Short mmCIF file of C-alpha atoms in Angstrom, two decimals:
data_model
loop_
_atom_site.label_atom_id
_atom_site.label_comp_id
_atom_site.label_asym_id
_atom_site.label_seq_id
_atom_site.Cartn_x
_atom_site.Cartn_y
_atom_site.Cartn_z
CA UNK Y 28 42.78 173.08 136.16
CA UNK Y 29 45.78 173.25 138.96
CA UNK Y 30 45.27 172.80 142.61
CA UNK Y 31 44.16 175.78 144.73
CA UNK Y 32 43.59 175.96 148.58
CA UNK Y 33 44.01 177.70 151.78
CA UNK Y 34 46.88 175.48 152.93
CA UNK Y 35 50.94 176.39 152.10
CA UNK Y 36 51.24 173.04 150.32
CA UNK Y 37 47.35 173.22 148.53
CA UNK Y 38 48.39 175.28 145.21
CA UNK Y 39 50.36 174.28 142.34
CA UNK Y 40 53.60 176.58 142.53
CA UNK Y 41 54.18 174.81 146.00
CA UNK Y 42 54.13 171.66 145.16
CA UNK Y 43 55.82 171.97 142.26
CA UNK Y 44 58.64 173.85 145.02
CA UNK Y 45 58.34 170.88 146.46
CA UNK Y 46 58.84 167.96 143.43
CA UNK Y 47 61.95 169.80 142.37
CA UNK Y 48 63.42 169.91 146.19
CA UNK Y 49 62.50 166.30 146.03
CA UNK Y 50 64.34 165.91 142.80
CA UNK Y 51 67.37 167.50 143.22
CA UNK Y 52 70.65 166.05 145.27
CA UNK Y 53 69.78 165.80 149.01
CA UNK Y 54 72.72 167.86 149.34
CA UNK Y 55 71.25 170.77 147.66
CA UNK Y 56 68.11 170.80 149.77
CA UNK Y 57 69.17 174.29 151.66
CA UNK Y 58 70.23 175.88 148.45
CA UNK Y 59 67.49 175.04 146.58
CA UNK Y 60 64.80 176.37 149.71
CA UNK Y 61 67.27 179.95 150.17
CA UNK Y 62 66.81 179.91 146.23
CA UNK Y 63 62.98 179.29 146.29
CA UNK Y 64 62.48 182.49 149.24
CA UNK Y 65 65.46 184.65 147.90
CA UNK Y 66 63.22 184.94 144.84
CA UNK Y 67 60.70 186.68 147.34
CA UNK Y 68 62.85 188.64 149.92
CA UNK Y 69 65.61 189.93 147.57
CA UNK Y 70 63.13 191.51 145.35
CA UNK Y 71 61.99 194.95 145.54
CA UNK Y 72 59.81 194.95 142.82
CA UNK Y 73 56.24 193.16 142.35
CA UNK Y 74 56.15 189.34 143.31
CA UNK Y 75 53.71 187.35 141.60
CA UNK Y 76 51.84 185.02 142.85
CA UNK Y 77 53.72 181.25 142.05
CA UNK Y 78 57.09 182.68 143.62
CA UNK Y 79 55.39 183.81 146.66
CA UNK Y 80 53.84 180.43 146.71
CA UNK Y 81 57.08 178.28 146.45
CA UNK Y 82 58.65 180.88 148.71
CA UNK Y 83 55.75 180.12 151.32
CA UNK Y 84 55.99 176.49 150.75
CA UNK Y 85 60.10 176.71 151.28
CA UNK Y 86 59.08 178.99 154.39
CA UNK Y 87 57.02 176.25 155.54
CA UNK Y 88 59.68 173.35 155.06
CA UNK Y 89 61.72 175.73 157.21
CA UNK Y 90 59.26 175.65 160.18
CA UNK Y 91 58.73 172.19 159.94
CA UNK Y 92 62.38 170.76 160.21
CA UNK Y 93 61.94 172.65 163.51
CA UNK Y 94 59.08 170.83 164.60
CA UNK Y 95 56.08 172.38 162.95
CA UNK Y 96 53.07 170.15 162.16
CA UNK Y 97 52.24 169.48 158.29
CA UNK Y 98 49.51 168.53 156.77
CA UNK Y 99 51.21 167.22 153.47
CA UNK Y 100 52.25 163.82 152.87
CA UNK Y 101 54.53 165.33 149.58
CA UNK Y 102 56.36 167.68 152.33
CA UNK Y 103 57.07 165.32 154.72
CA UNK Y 104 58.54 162.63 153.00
CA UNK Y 105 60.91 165.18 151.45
CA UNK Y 106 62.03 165.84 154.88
CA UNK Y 107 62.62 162.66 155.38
CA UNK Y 108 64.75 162.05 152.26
CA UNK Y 109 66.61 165.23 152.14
CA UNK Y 110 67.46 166.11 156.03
CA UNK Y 111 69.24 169.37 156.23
CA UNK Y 112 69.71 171.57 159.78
CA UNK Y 113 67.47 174.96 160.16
CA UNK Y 114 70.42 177.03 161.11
CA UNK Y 115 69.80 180.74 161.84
CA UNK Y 116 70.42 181.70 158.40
CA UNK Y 117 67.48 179.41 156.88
CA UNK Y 118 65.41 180.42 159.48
CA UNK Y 119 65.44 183.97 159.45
CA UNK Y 120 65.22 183.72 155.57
CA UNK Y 121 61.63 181.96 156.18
CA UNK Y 122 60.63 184.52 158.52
CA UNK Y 123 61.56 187.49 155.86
CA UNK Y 124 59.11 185.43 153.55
CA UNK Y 125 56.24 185.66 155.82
CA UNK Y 126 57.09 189.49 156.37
CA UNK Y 127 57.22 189.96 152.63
CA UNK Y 128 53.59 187.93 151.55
CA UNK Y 129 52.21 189.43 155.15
CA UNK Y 130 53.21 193.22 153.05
CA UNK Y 131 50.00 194.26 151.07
CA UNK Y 132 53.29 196.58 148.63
CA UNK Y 133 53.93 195.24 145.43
CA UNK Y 134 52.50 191.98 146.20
CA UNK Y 135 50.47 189.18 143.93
CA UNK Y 136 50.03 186.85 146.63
CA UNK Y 137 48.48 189.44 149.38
CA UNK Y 138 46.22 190.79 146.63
CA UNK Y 139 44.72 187.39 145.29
CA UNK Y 140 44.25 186.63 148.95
CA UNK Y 141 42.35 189.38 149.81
CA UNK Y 142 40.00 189.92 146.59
CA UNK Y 143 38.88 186.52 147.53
CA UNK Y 144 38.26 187.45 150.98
CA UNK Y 145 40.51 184.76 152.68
CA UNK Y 146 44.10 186.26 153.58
CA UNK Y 147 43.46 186.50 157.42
CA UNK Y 148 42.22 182.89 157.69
CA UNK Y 149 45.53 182.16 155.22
CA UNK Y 150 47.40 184.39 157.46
CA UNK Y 151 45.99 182.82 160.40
CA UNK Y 152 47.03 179.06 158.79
CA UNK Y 153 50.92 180.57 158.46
CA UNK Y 154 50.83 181.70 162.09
CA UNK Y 155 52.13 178.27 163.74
CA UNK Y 156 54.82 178.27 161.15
CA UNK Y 157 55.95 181.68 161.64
CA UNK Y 158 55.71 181.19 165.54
CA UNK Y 159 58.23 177.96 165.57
CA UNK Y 160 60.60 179.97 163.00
CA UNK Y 161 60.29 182.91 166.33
CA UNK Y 162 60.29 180.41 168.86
CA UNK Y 163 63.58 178.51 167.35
CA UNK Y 164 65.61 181.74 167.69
CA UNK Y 165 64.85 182.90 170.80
CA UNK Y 166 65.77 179.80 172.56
#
């Protein structure tokens, strides 16, 4: 049985997002998250539910270099061992992921969330993230 929760960092397709950034070469940390939410905002067609996981979880990572709160151990130590700088790029690429899962189109993630009746309070659990993404580029 995997792991499955509300959180960004609660299913298994995010952590295992996370284990591989953790694996890899510090110095591919910002490749590997553009990789992980490229997957998600450069497609057109149907995402399925993992990739829009990972993507959220690399999203997250994002958000969190720029000083939003998390709530996994597994996430912040991999900031700590793989430090990397939230330019504009990475940043806007984590907001495009939380546009694209937000999308009901063409879209695993939105669907499983709402058959089981809990997308706004996951929506509502992304909003902090998505705010200090906003917050970093308007300052």
């Amino acid at each position: 049985m995997g792991a499955w929760g509300l959180g960004p960092f609660e299913n298994d397709a995010a952590l295992d997002c996370v284990g591989d950034l953790a694996d890899a070469d510090p110095g591919a940390i910002v490749s590997g998250l553009l990789g992980a939410m490229r997957v998600v905002t450069d497609s057109g067609a149907y995402i399925e539910n993992p990739e829009a996981d990972a993507a959220v979880a690399a999203a997250v990572l994002v958000a969190a270099r720029l000083g939003a709160e998390l709530s996994s151990t597994s996430a912040e130590a991999l900031l700590v061992s793989h430090p990397f700088t939230a330019d504009g790029g990475l940043r806007l690429e984590a907001l495009r992921v939380f546009d694209r899962v937000s999308d009901p189109k063409e879209n695993e993630w939105h669907e499983l969330w709402t058959d089981a009746g809990a997308l706004d309070e996951v929506l509502e659990l992304l909003r902090p993230y998505r705010e200090r993404l906003a917050a970093a580029g308007s300052g």
